[in-house]
Short mmCIF file of C-alpha atoms in Angstrom, two decimals:
data_model
loop_
_atom_site.label_atom_id
_atom_site.label_comp_id
_atom_site.label_asym_id
_atom_site.label_seq_id
_atom_site.Cartn_x
_atom_site.Cartn_y
_atom_site.Cartn_z
CA UNK P 433 -93.67 -14.65 -7.56
CA UNK P 434 -94.48 -17.94 -9.40
CA UNK P 435 -93.10 -21.21 -7.50
CA UNK P 436 -94.74 -23.96 -8.95
CA UNK P 437 -95.40 -24.83 -12.70
CA UNK P 438 -98.74 -22.53 -14.44
CA UNK P 439 -101.04 -24.80 -15.82
CA UNK P 440 -101.48 -24.59 -20.33
CA UNK P 441 -103.37 -21.68 -20.53
CA UNK P 442 -104.88 -20.52 -23.45
CA UNK P 443 -103.00 -17.66 -25.22
CA UNK P 444 -104.13 -14.40 -27.14
CA UNK P 445 -101.52 -12.44 -28.97
CA UNK P 446 -98.36 -14.21 -27.02
CA UNK P 447 -99.69 -13.38 -23.49
CA UNK P 448 -102.47 -15.59 -21.29
CA UNK P 449 -106.34 -14.72 -22.03
CA UNK P 450 -105.71 -13.87 -17.89
CA UNK P 451 -104.16 -10.74 -18.50
CA UNK P 452 -106.38 -8.92 -20.99
CA UNK P 453 -109.19 -10.43 -17.38
CA UNK P 454 -107.01 -8.54 -15.70
CA UNK P 455 -106.04 -5.96 -17.78
CA UNK P 456 -110.04 -4.69 -18.16
CA UNK P 457 -111.32 -5.43 -14.60
CA UNK P 458 -107.96 -3.08 -13.76
CA UNK P 459 -109.14 -0.34 -17.26
CA UNK P 460 -112.41 0.14 -15.91
CA UNK P 461 -111.35 0.95 -11.89
CA UNK P 462 -108.95 3.37 -13.23
CA UNK P 463 -112.32 4.74 -15.33
CA UNK P 464 -113.16 5.41 -11.20
CA UNK P 465 -110.17 6.17 -9.68
CA UNK P 466 -108.68 8.52 -11.75
CA UNK P 467 -112.40 10.16 -13.13
CA UNK P 468 -112.95 10.91 -9.33
CA UNK P 469 -109.55 12.11 -8.27
CA UNK P 470 -109.40 13.92 -12.07
CA UNK P 471 -112.98 16.57 -10.48
CA UNK P 472 -111.51 16.51 -6.70
CA UNK P 473 -109.60 19.17 -6.33
CA UNK P 474 -111.74 20.95 -8.13
CA UNK P 475 -114.80 20.17 -6.45
CA UNK P 476 -113.11 20.39 -2.86
CA UNK P 477 -112.34 24.47 -3.40
CA UNK P 478 -114.76 25.44 -6.42
CA UNK P 479 -117.89 23.38 -4.05
CA UNK P 480 -117.20 23.35 -1.19
CA UNK P 481 -114.93 26.19 -1.76
CA UNK P 482 -111.96 24.70 1.09
CA UNK P 483 -108.52 26.83 0.85
CA UNK P 484 -106.02 25.62 -1.71
CA UNK P 485 -104.17 23.89 0.92
CA UNK P 486 -107.38 22.42 2.92
CA UNK P 487 -107.57 20.93 -1.23
CA UNK P 488 -104.28 19.93 -1.65
CA UNK P 489 -103.75 18.21 1.92
CA UNK P 490 -107.38 16.36 1.25
CA UNK P 491 -106.30 15.14 -2.24
CA UNK P 492 -103.00 13.89 -0.66
CA UNK P 493 -104.65 12.15 2.18
CA UNK P 494 -107.18 10.54 0.25
CA UNK P 495 -105.14 9.08 -2.26
CA UNK P 496 -102.16 7.93 0.47
CA UNK P 497 -104.52 6.23 2.30
CA UNK P 498 -105.59 4.31 -1.48
CA UNK P 499 -101.86 3.30 -1.34
CA UNK P 500 -101.23 2.92 1.84
CA UNK P 501 -104.53 0.57 2.51
CA UNK P 502 -102.78 -2.31 -0.30
CA UNK P 503 -100.83 -3.60 2.95
CA UNK P 504 -103.01 -4.56 5.13
CA UNK P 505 -104.98 -6.08 1.43
CA UNK P 506 -102.17 -7.82 0.62
CA UNK P 507 -101.47 -8.76 3.57
CA UNK P 508 -105.66 -10.90 3.88
CA UNK P 509 -105.29 -12.49 0.35
CA UNK P 510 -102.04 -13.58 1.11
CA UNK P 511 -103.06 -15.68 4.32
CA UNK P 512 -106.32 -16.06 3.73
CA UNK P 513 -108.79 -14.46 1.31
CA UNK P 514 -106.56 -15.20 -1.82
CA UNK P 515 -106.89 -12.68 -4.42
CA UNK P 516 -110.27 -13.31 -6.35
CA UNK P 517 -112.75 -12.72 -3.34
CA UNK P 518 -109.88 -9.80 -2.74
CA UNK P 519 -110.41 -8.05 -5.57
CA UNK P 520 -114.51 -8.62 -5.19
CA UNK P 521 -114.53 -6.97 -2.32
CA UNK P 522 -112.77 -4.41 -2.33
CA UNK P 523 -114.47 -3.92 -5.78
CA UNK P 524 -118.17 -3.63 -4.15
CA UNK P 525 -116.83 -1.29 -1.67
CA UNK P 526 -115.14 1.09 -4.34
CA UNK P 527 -118.54 0.73 -6.44
CA UNK P 528 -121.18 2.08 -3.70
CA UNK P 529 -118.01 4.68 -2.02
CA UNK P 530 -118.18 6.07 -5.64
CA UNK P 531 -121.98 5.91 -6.49
CA UNK P 532 -121.67 7.51 -2.41
CA UNK P 533 -119.92 10.70 -3.87
CA UNK P 534 -122.58 11.41 -6.25
CA UNK P 535 -124.79 13.04 -3.36
CA UNK P 536 -123.20 16.92 -3.56
CA UNK P 537 -125.81 18.89 -0.90
CA UNK P 538 -126.32 22.36 -1.83
CA UNK P 539 -122.87 24.37 -2.90
CA UNK P 540 -120.69 26.33 -0.32
CA UNK P 541 -121.49 30.48 -0.38
CA UNK P 542 -118.77 32.85 1.65
CA UNK P 543 -121.52 33.70 4.28
CA UNK P 544 -123.53 29.98 5.19
CA UNK P 545 -120.58 27.93 4.46
CA UNK P 546 -120.28 24.40 3.83
CA UNK P 547 -123.17 21.83 3.45
CA UNK P 548 -121.97 19.46 6.69
CA UNK P 549 -124.10 16.07 5.69
CA UNK P 550 -122.30 17.03 2.11
CA UNK P 551 -119.38 16.48 3.43
CA UNK P 552 -119.66 14.26 5.63
CA UNK P 553 -120.85 12.04 2.65
CA UNK P 554 -118.05 12.55 0.91
CA UNK P 555 -115.51 12.08 3.52
CA UNK P 556 -117.89 8.67 3.58
CA UNK P 557 -117.86 7.82 0.31
CA UNK P 558 -114.17 8.57 0.02
CA UNK P 559 -112.86 5.99 2.64
CA UNK P 560 -115.07 3.40 0.87
CA UNK P 561 -113.09 3.69 -2.48
CA UNK P 562 -109.51 4.21 -0.03
CA UNK P 563 -110.81 0.87 1.53
CA UNK P 564 -111.68 -0.73 -1.61
CA UNK P 565 -108.83 0.35 -3.70
CA UNK P 566 -106.67 -1.88 -0.69
CA UNK P 567 -108.53 -4.68 -1.41
CA UNK P 568 -108.33 -4.15 -4.82
CA UNK P 569 -105.55 -2.29 -5.53
CA UNK P 570 -102.71 -5.18 -4.93
CA UNK P 571 -104.35 -8.10 -5.30
CA UNK P 572 -104.98 -8.03 -9.85
CA UNK P 573 -101.16 -6.84 -10.17
CA UNK P 574 -100.63 -9.75 -8.34
CA UNK P 575 -102.83 -11.71 -10.02
CA UNK P 576 -100.80 -11.09 -13.33
CA UNK P 577 -97.86 -12.25 -12.11
CA UNK P 578 -99.00 -15.60 -11.39
CA UNK P 579 -99.97 -16.35 -14.73
CA UNK P 580 -96.46 -16.33 -15.69
CA UNK P 581 -93.46 -18.91 -14.75
CA UNK P 582 -89.83 -17.11 -12.67
CA UNK P 583 -87.69 -16.98 -15.82
CA UNK P 584 -90.26 -16.26 -18.31
CA UNK P 585 -89.04 -13.54 -20.95
CA UNK P 586 -93.28 -12.09 -21.31
CA UNK P 587 -93.19 -10.60 -17.31
CA UNK P 588 -91.96 -7.03 -18.29
CA UNK P 589 -93.81 -6.87 -21.68
CA UNK P 590 -96.97 -7.75 -19.54
CA UNK P 591 -97.40 -5.70 -16.84
CA UNK P 592 -96.78 -3.09 -19.90
CA UNK P 593 -99.94 -4.08 -21.52
CA UNK P 594 -100.92 -4.07 -18.08
CA UNK P 595 -100.72 -0.58 -17.26
CA UNK P 596 -101.62 0.50 -20.98
CA UNK P 597 -104.75 -0.72 -19.67
CA UNK P 598 -104.97 1.23 -16.42
CA UNK P 599 -103.36 4.57 -18.24
CA UNK P 600 -106.66 3.62 -21.22
CA UNK P 601 -109.07 3.50 -18.58
CA UNK P 602 -107.43 7.12 -17.26
CA UNK P 603 -107.24 8.45 -20.48
CA UNK P 604 -111.50 7.51 -21.33
CA UNK P 605 -112.22 8.12 -17.40
CA UNK P 606 -110.63 12.13 -17.49
CA UNK P 607 -112.50 12.81 -20.84
CA UNK P 608 -115.02 11.57 -20.36
CA UNK P 609 -116.09 12.20 -16.62
CA UNK P 610 -114.48 15.45 -16.75
CA UNK P 611 -116.59 16.39 -19.08
CA UNK P 612 -119.74 15.55 -17.56
CA UNK P 613 -118.36 16.36 -14.36
CA UNK P 614 -117.94 20.31 -15.01
CA UNK P 615 -120.86 20.85 -17.67
CA UNK P 616 -123.78 19.18 -15.73
CA UNK P 617 -123.09 18.89 -12.43
CA UNK P 618 -120.59 16.83 -9.84
CA UNK P 619 -122.90 14.68 -9.76
CA UNK P 620 -122.77 13.13 -13.33
CA UNK P 621 -119.73 13.14 -12.88
CA UNK P 622 -118.87 11.12 -10.10
CA UNK P 623 -121.65 8.75 -10.83
CA UNK P 624 -120.46 7.48 -14.28
CA UNK P 625 -117.14 7.06 -12.46
CA UNK P 626 -119.56 3.89 -10.34
CA UNK P 627 -120.94 3.31 -13.53
CA UNK P 628 -117.20 2.67 -14.89
CA UNK P 629 -116.40 0.97 -11.87
CA UNK P 630 -119.29 -1.51 -11.70
CA UNK P 631 -118.86 -2.75 -15.48
CA UNK P 632 -114.55 -3.90 -14.18
CA UNK P 633 -116.09 -5.70 -11.51
CA UNK P 634 -118.60 -8.23 -13.72
CA UNK P 635 -116.35 -8.62 -15.88
CA UNK P 636 -113.62 -9.86 -13.48
CA UNK P 637 -116.75 -11.55 -11.48
CA UNK P 638 -117.71 -13.13 -14.86
CA UNK P 639 -114.35 -14.25 -16.40
CA UNK P 640 -112.21 -16.00 -13.37
CA UNK P 641 -112.37 -19.12 -14.87
CA UNK P 642 -109.31 -18.17 -17.34
CA UNK P 643 -107.30 -16.82 -13.95
CA UNK P 644 -106.54 -20.78 -14.07
CA UNK P 645 -106.92 -20.86 -10.48
CA UNK P 646 -103.78 -18.59 -9.47
CA UNK P 647 -106.52 -16.36 -7.40
CA UNK P 648 -108.16 -18.97 -5.35
CA UNK P 649 -107.05 -19.06 -1.76
CA UNK P 650 -103.76 -21.29 -0.27
CA UNK P 651 -105.85 -22.42 2.74
CA UNK P 652 -109.84 -22.29 1.98
CA UNK P 653 -110.89 -23.72 5.15
CA UNK P 654 -108.70 -21.01 7.41
CA UNK P 655 -112.04 -19.35 6.24
CA UNK P 656 -114.81 -20.78 7.63
CA UNK P 657 -113.16 -21.41 10.82
CA UNK P 658 -114.78 -19.70 13.49
CA UNK P 659 -114.03 -16.95 15.60
CA UNK P 660 -116.49 -15.16 18.33
CA UNK P 661 -118.96 -17.30 17.36
CA UNK P 662 -118.07 -15.75 13.86
CA UNK P 663 -116.65 -17.26 10.12
CA UNK P 664 -113.27 -15.74 9.80
CA UNK P 665 -114.04 -14.59 5.81
CA UNK P 666 -117.73 -12.83 7.95
CA UNK P 667 -114.78 -10.74 10.11
CA UNK P 668 -113.10 -9.82 7.46
CA UNK P 669 -115.93 -8.30 6.08
CA UNK P 670 -116.71 -7.22 8.96
CA UNK P 671 -113.84 -5.39 10.04
CA UNK P 672 -113.24 -3.47 7.26
CA UNK P 673 -116.44 -2.16 7.12
CA UNK P 674 -116.08 -1.02 10.66
CA UNK P 675 -112.17 0.15 8.67
CA UNK P 676 -114.62 2.38 6.58
CA UNK P 677 -115.83 4.20 9.77
CA UNK P 678 -112.37 4.65 11.20
CA UNK P 679 -110.63 6.38 8.05
CA UNK P 680 -113.93 8.48 7.01
CA UNK P 681 -112.83 10.01 10.88
CA UNK P 682 -108.80 9.83 9.48
CA UNK P 683 -109.86 12.26 5.92
CA UNK P 684 -111.08 15.22 8.64
CA UNK P 685 -108.56 14.23 11.63
CA UNK P 686 -105.20 16.17 12.47
CA UNK P 687 -102.28 17.32 14.64
CA UNK P 688 -100.68 19.94 16.06
CA UNK P 689 -97.68 18.90 16.39
CA UNK P 690 -95.34 21.98 16.90
CA UNK P 691 -91.91 21.34 17.50
CA UNK P 692 -91.83 18.29 15.21
CA UNK P 693 -93.47 19.83 12.12
CA UNK P 694 -90.57 22.42 12.94
CA UNK P 695 -87.63 19.11 12.75
CA UNK P 696 -89.72 17.87 9.97
CA UNK P 697 -88.76 21.50 7.98
CA UNK P 698 -92.97 22.11 7.78
CA UNK P 699 -94.27 25.97 8.55
CA UNK P 700 -94.60 27.22 11.69
CA UNK P 701 -98.57 26.17 12.98
CA UNK P 702 -98.23 23.23 10.17
CA UNK P 703 -100.67 20.72 10.93
CA UNK P 704 -99.97 16.51 10.74
CA UNK P 705 -102.39 15.16 9.18
CA UNK P 706 -103.72 11.55 10.74
CA UNK P 707 -103.45 10.48 7.24
CA UNK P 708 -99.45 10.36 8.05
CA UNK P 709 -99.45 9.52 11.30
CA UNK P 710 -101.38 6.12 10.23
CA UNK P 711 -98.65 5.96 7.40
CA UNK P 712 -95.77 7.12 9.80
CA UNK P 713 -96.74 3.47 12.61
CA UNK P 714 -97.12 1.56 9.89
CA UNK P 715 -94.28 2.01 7.91
CA UNK P 716 -91.69 1.35 11.50
CA UNK P 717 -93.98 -1.54 11.79
CA UNK P 718 -93.00 -2.93 8.32
CA UNK P 719 -89.94 -2.42 8.53
CA UNK P 720 -90.13 -4.45 11.81
CA UNK P 721 -91.43 -7.63 10.35
CA UNK P 722 -89.29 -6.38 7.22
CA UNK P 723 -85.89 -6.39 9.09
CA UNK P 724 -86.46 -10.12 11.06
CA UNK P 725 -87.32 -11.12 7.35
CA UNK P 726 -85.26 -10.90 5.83
CA UNK P 727 -82.31 -12.16 8.29
CA UNK P 728 -84.43 -15.11 9.92
CA UNK P 729 -86.30 -16.28 7.48
CA UNK P 730 -84.62 -15.48 3.90
CA UNK P 731 -81.18 -17.61 1.98
CA UNK P 732 -78.57 -15.01 1.13
CA UNK P 733 -80.26 -14.47 -2.61
CA UNK P 734 -83.93 -14.47 -2.14
CA UNK P 735 -82.47 -11.34 0.57
CA UNK P 736 -80.33 -10.22 -1.86
CA UNK P 737 -83.56 -9.32 -3.60
CA UNK P 738 -85.23 -8.16 -0.99
CA UNK P 739 -83.33 -5.42 0.34
CA UNK P 740 -82.95 -4.03 -3.73
CA UNK P 741 -86.60 -4.22 -4.04
CA UNK P 742 -87.08 -2.48 -0.96
CA UNK P 743 -84.79 0.48 -1.88
CA UNK P 744 -86.33 0.55 -4.95
CA UNK P 745 -90.05 0.81 -3.04
CA UNK P 746 -88.45 4.01 -0.53
CA UNK P 747 -86.70 5.99 -3.76
CA UNK P 748 -90.49 5.65 -5.92
CA UNK P 749 -92.43 7.59 -3.09
CA UNK P 750 -90.55 10.79 -4.68
CA UNK P 751 -91.57 10.36 -8.44
CA UNK P 752 -94.85 9.54 -7.21
CA UNK P 753 -94.74 12.63 -5.05
CA UNK P 754 -93.42 14.06 -8.75
CA UNK P 755 -96.31 12.10 -11.08
CA UNK P 756 -99.07 13.04 -8.55
CA UNK P 757 -99.24 17.65 -9.06
CA UNK P 758 -100.18 16.19 -12.26
CA UNK P 759 -103.84 16.11 -9.76
CA UNK P 760 -102.86 19.10 -7.75
CA UNK P 761 -100.80 21.91 -8.74
CA UNK P 762 -100.14 20.97 -12.58
CA UNK P 763 -104.51 21.09 -12.48
CA UNK P 764 -104.48 24.49 -10.95
CA UNK P 765 -102.19 25.58 -13.65
CA UNK P 766 -103.50 24.81 -16.01
CA UNK P 767 -107.12 25.52 -15.24
CA UNK P 768 -105.48 29.30 -13.85
CA UNK P 769 -103.09 30.31 -15.84
CA UNK P 770 -102.95 28.41 -18.92
CA UNK P 771 -104.07 29.17 -22.56
CA UNK P 772 -106.14 26.66 -23.13
CA UNK P 773 -107.91 27.85 -25.84
CA UNK P 774 -104.66 27.15 -28.25
CA UNK P 775 -106.32 23.99 -28.67
CA UNK P 776 -109.14 25.09 -30.68
CA UNK P 777 -107.31 25.23 -33.36
CA UNK P 778 -106.57 22.14 -33.78
CA UNK P 779 -110.63 20.70 -33.17
CA UNK P 780 -112.96 23.55 -33.71
CA UNK P 781 -114.94 25.62 -31.26
CA UNK P 782 -113.83 22.29 -28.32
CA UNK P 783 -111.71 23.60 -25.41
CA UNK P 784 -110.99 21.30 -22.82
CA UNK P 785 -111.57 21.47 -19.67
CA UNK P 786 -108.64 21.37 -16.58
CA UNK P 787 -110.06 17.86 -15.57
CA UNK P 788 -110.07 17.08 -19.73
CA UNK P 789 -106.47 17.87 -19.47
CA UNK P 790 -105.52 14.90 -17.00
CA UNK P 791 -106.25 12.64 -19.80
CA UNK P 792 -103.88 13.81 -21.70
CA UNK P 793 -100.90 11.54 -19.12
CA UNK P 794 -103.08 9.19 -19.79
CA UNK P 795 -102.85 9.08 -23.30
CA UNK P 796 -98.87 9.55 -23.60
CA UNK P 797 -98.37 6.31 -21.79
CA UNK P 798 -101.18 4.78 -23.87
CA UNK P 799 -98.83 5.34 -26.91
CA UNK P 800 -96.67 4.84 -25.62
CA UNK P 801 -97.63 1.77 -23.82
CA UNK P 802 -96.36 -1.26 -27.06
CA UNK P 803 -92.50 0.97 -27.59
CA UNK P 804 -91.76 0.17 -24.77
CA UNK P 805 -93.68 -3.51 -24.30
CA UNK P 806 -90.90 -4.44 -27.42
CA UNK P 807 -88.39 -2.43 -26.63
CA UNK P 808 -86.76 -4.21 -23.49
CA UNK P 809 -86.42 -7.33 -24.93
CA UNK P 810 -84.98 -5.71 -28.19
CA UNK P 811 -82.41 -4.17 -26.07
CA UNK P 812 -82.63 -7.33 -23.25
CA UNK P 813 -81.42 -9.96 -26.31
CA UNK P 814 -78.42 -7.50 -27.49
CA UNK P 815 -77.15 -7.21 -23.41
CA UNK P 816 -78.05 -3.73 -23.57
CA UNK P 817 -81.35 -3.13 -21.08
CA UNK P 818 -81.05 -1.05 -17.84
CA UNK P 819 -81.20 -2.76 -14.58
CA UNK P 820 -84.08 -1.89 -12.71
CA UNK P 821 -82.06 0.79 -10.20
CA UNK P 822 -80.56 2.66 -13.38
CA UNK P 823 -84.04 2.28 -15.30
CA UNK P 824 -86.14 4.32 -11.72
CA UNK P 825 -83.01 6.29 -11.67
CA UNK P 826 -84.01 7.56 -15.51
CA UNK P 827 -87.53 7.62 -14.03
CA UNK P 828 -86.97 10.19 -11.63
CA UNK P 829 -84.46 12.09 -13.82
CA UNK P 830 -87.22 12.61 -16.28
CA UNK P 831 -89.85 13.24 -13.70
CA UNK P 832 -87.56 16.52 -12.62
CA UNK P 833 -87.08 17.67 -16.59
CA UNK P 834 -90.99 16.97 -17.10
CA UNK P 835 -91.28 20.17 -14.05
CA UNK P 836 -88.48 22.46 -15.82
CA UNK P 837 -90.22 22.87 -18.68
CA UNK P 838 -93.61 23.82 -17.01
CA UNK P 839 -91.01 26.30 -14.72
CA UNK P 840 -89.84 27.65 -18.32
CA UNK P 841 -93.56 28.09 -19.37
CA UNK P 842 -94.24 30.09 -16.06
CA UNK P 843 -91.48 31.87 -16.80
CA UNK P 844 -92.36 33.14 -20.70
CA UNK P 845 -96.41 33.77 -21.19
CA UNK P 846 -98.27 34.38 -23.86
CA UNK P 847 -98.74 37.65 -25.13
CA UNK P 848 -102.31 37.83 -22.77
CA UNK P 849 -100.53 37.17 -20.19
CA UNK P 850 -101.17 33.19 -19.73
CA UNK P 851 -98.57 29.68 -20.29
CA UNK P 852 -98.47 28.40 -23.12
CA UNK P 853 -100.47 25.36 -24.00
CA UNK P 854 -98.39 23.38 -25.57
CA UNK P 855 -95.62 23.24 -23.19
CA UNK P 856 -98.41 21.95 -21.14
CA UNK P 857 -98.29 18.83 -23.10
CA UNK P 858 -93.65 18.64 -23.72
CA UNK P 859 -93.98 18.76 -20.31
CA UNK P 860 -96.10 15.15 -19.05
CA UNK P 861 -94.35 13.79 -22.93
CA UNK P 862 -91.44 14.30 -20.47
CA UNK P 863 -93.59 12.79 -17.26
CA UNK P 864 -94.87 10.32 -18.63
CA UNK P 865 -91.62 8.22 -20.81
CA UNK P 866 -89.72 8.68 -17.66
CA UNK P 867 -93.55 7.14 -15.68
CA UNK P 868 -93.05 3.94 -18.71
CA UNK P 869 -89.37 3.38 -17.87
CA UNK P 870 -90.18 3.38 -14.00
CA UNK P 871 -93.88 2.06 -12.93
CA UNK P 872 -94.01 -1.16 -14.62
CA UNK P 873 -91.21 -1.96 -14.72
CA UNK P 874 -91.14 -1.45 -10.74
CA UNK P 875 -94.42 -4.03 -11.28
CA UNK P 876 -92.95 -6.68 -11.89
CA UNK P 877 -89.68 -5.79 -9.28
CA UNK P 878 -92.09 -7.03 -7.21
CA UNK P 879 -93.21 -9.92 -8.38
CA UNK P 880 -89.72 -11.37 -10.05
CA UNK P 881 -87.93 -10.22 -6.01
CA UNK P 882 -90.22 -10.26 -3.98
CA UNK P 883 -90.48 -14.08 -1.83
CA UNK P 884 -93.22 -15.64 -2.93
CA UNK P 885 -95.27 -15.83 0.05
CA UNK P 886 -95.40 -12.70 1.28
CA UNK P 887 -95.43 -11.38 -3.36
CA UNK P 888 -98.86 -9.92 -2.40
CA UNK P 889 -97.47 -7.88 0.96
CA UNK P 890 -95.20 -6.71 -1.56
CA UNK P 891 -97.57 -5.36 -3.89
CA UNK P 892 -98.94 -3.88 -0.72
CA UNK P 893 -95.47 -2.44 0.83
CA UNK P 894 -95.49 -0.84 -3.44
CA UNK P 895 -98.26 0.71 -3.18
CA UNK P 896 -97.83 2.14 0.53
CA UNK P 897 -94.31 3.66 -0.93
CA UNK P 898 -96.85 5.30 -3.31
CA UNK P 899 -99.49 6.49 -0.20
CA UNK P 900 -96.60 8.74 0.99
CA UNK P 901 -95.89 9.08 -2.79
CA UNK P 902 -99.50 11.19 -2.21
CA UNK P 903 -98.73 12.51 1.15
CA UNK P 904 -95.65 14.41 -0.54
CA UNK P 905 -97.23 15.67 -3.38
CA UNK P 906 -100.38 17.36 -1.32
CA UNK P 907 -97.33 18.81 0.75
CA UNK P 908 -95.91 19.95 -2.01
CA UNK P 909 -98.95 21.35 -3.75
CA UNK P 910 -98.85 23.64 0.18
CA UNK P 911 -96.14 25.54 -1.66
CA UNK P 912 -98.29 26.59 -4.63
CA UNK P 913 -101.75 27.60 -2.60
CA UNK P 914 -102.64 31.26 -3.11
CA UNK P 915 -106.15 33.24 -2.07
CA UNK P 916 -109.13 32.91 -4.36
CA UNK P 917 -108.61 36.82 -6.66
CA UNK P 918 -104.80 36.35 -6.95
CA UNK P 919 -103.00 38.11 -10.12
CA UNK P 920 -101.87 35.70 -13.15
CA UNK P 921 -99.01 37.27 -13.02
CA UNK P 922 -98.17 37.10 -9.08
CA UNK P 923 -100.19 32.73 -9.87
CA UNK P 924 -96.89 32.35 -13.13
CA UNK P 925 -94.54 33.61 -10.87
CA UNK P 926 -95.79 31.13 -7.55
CA UNK P 927 -95.86 28.18 -10.28
CA UNK P 928 -92.34 28.51 -11.74
CA UNK P 929 -91.26 29.27 -7.89
CA UNK P 930 -93.01 25.18 -7.33
CA UNK P 931 -91.89 23.97 -10.71
CA UNK P 932 -88.07 25.05 -10.11
CA UNK P 933 -87.95 22.67 -6.80
CA UNK P 934 -89.96 19.99 -7.79
CA UNK P 935 -87.34 20.11 -10.63
CA UNK P 936 -84.17 20.13 -8.26
CA UNK P 937 -85.85 17.37 -6.43
CA UNK P 938 -86.42 15.01 -9.68
CA UNK P 939 -82.79 15.41 -11.10
CA UNK P 940 -80.99 15.53 -7.11
CA UNK P 941 -82.29 12.13 -6.25
CA UNK P 942 -81.98 10.81 -9.81
CA UNK P 943 -77.76 11.33 -9.59
CA UNK P 944 -78.84 9.81 -6.30
CA UNK P 945 -79.86 6.49 -8.05
CA UNK P 946 -77.97 6.31 -10.21
CA UNK P 947 -74.70 6.46 -8.06
CA UNK P 948 -76.33 3.80 -5.97
CA UNK P 949 -77.07 2.03 -9.16
CA UNK P 950 -73.77 -0.32 -9.33
CA UNK P 951 -73.99 -1.40 -5.85
CA UNK P 952 -76.92 -2.48 -5.76
CA UNK P 953 -76.54 -4.80 -9.04
CA UNK P 954 -72.94 -6.32 -7.32
CA UNK P 955 -75.07 -7.16 -4.46
CA UNK P 956 -77.59 -8.76 -6.93
CA UNK P 957 -74.64 -11.25 -8.80
CA UNK P 958 -73.00 -12.20 -5.61
CA UNK P 959 -75.54 -13.71 -3.50
CA UNK P 960 -76.75 -15.11 -7.10
CA UNK P 961 -72.92 -16.56 -7.61
CA UNK P 962 -72.83 -18.00 -3.78
#
């Protein structure tokens, strides 16, 4: 949250030019991240012959770490590095990791198994990307908030525009990287994602002058202090590289907690991943800090705002657990039991593959971003603008309804026995309306409701909730795991049951959030009036 008067900034289309620097940086970073993600499940199950269960779990744990580590990256940026250095360093790590994914080794076979060297390089590359996201993701978002005064009515619109950049990158990458990876080879797909990341990094490094000094370290002298004879800044970078090796091991480590797994509602014999253990420990440490901070160091208004923010952050994990099915169960559904050939009616001789179809969500976000950016100020002028808690309720509601659309598609296949293509498109539209209602508003809420001295850390906490959502998505995905060779009819029945469960999860959490909204709004009003 900005607490100082900002210098005069060059404007473009009603917003500071710095917004568009962040826009293009994030666009290319998301091009790389989502390009990798669009291919990952198929790469794991088709090239390395991972089981569905192992593929869903790794997809969830990798993405979960990528969204958990921003807590650390946000803290280091707040206290030492500043956001510019953190974004640059994170981008370099991600670029190396993306290019490392281009080494695929030999394809696995039932007799010979997988190429262990290639799999270990894959784990190392995923670790580099995850740690890089930890430095880059919370800080590029925080810079956007710092370009505006606290009471600037353009803030929500700015984050909606910024969010359009995220989804523009995701849209282009899914179409291009998904096509290259499937048609020409996994290594070319992952390599092209890495090139996109390098382009984003170049945009950021060459255009930082437009950030008006808002991304610099608060106390640069701390970076020059020596610890163990080494500059603190150098120690931070070395520690991050050690962290990469640790993350590489975490990604492939599981624990059998027996009774604990049963207590958590997991199937008998289910292993808990090291990622989940790390996320739980981070959350415990975070909550200890958070309670101490709001009751010792916050005013009444600050405390009320931070409590509301933490509730929003917590419930967002459920939304992301539902949303991220698009790279898991939705992707597998479209690859295995959906009539994608229907698309030939629109574009002759072109049938999108499952990876490319992950671009549908970004396409809808791109189409909806400008209408939603226009909508909120208009509703605000009329006094009809829903509060942030109410918007989160609507986001969860639409996420649940999207899964009911897919349940209907699975229960009512077309004449050839495959699920209808247009139901899949409708499900994406419904889901993305929910994302537009929740996600950019969440980013804006973090910068608005956070106490200024911990805003980057709270942005990291926002992404920690996304991490839990990713891990939850992996666990949800295992409900749809099935052995190779499962016939289409059986697969459709399994998907229908899973989508129904996920639909009720979304609707049930939406009802809970709607019931809680008046209480949260009242708390903020009372604190402001005191």
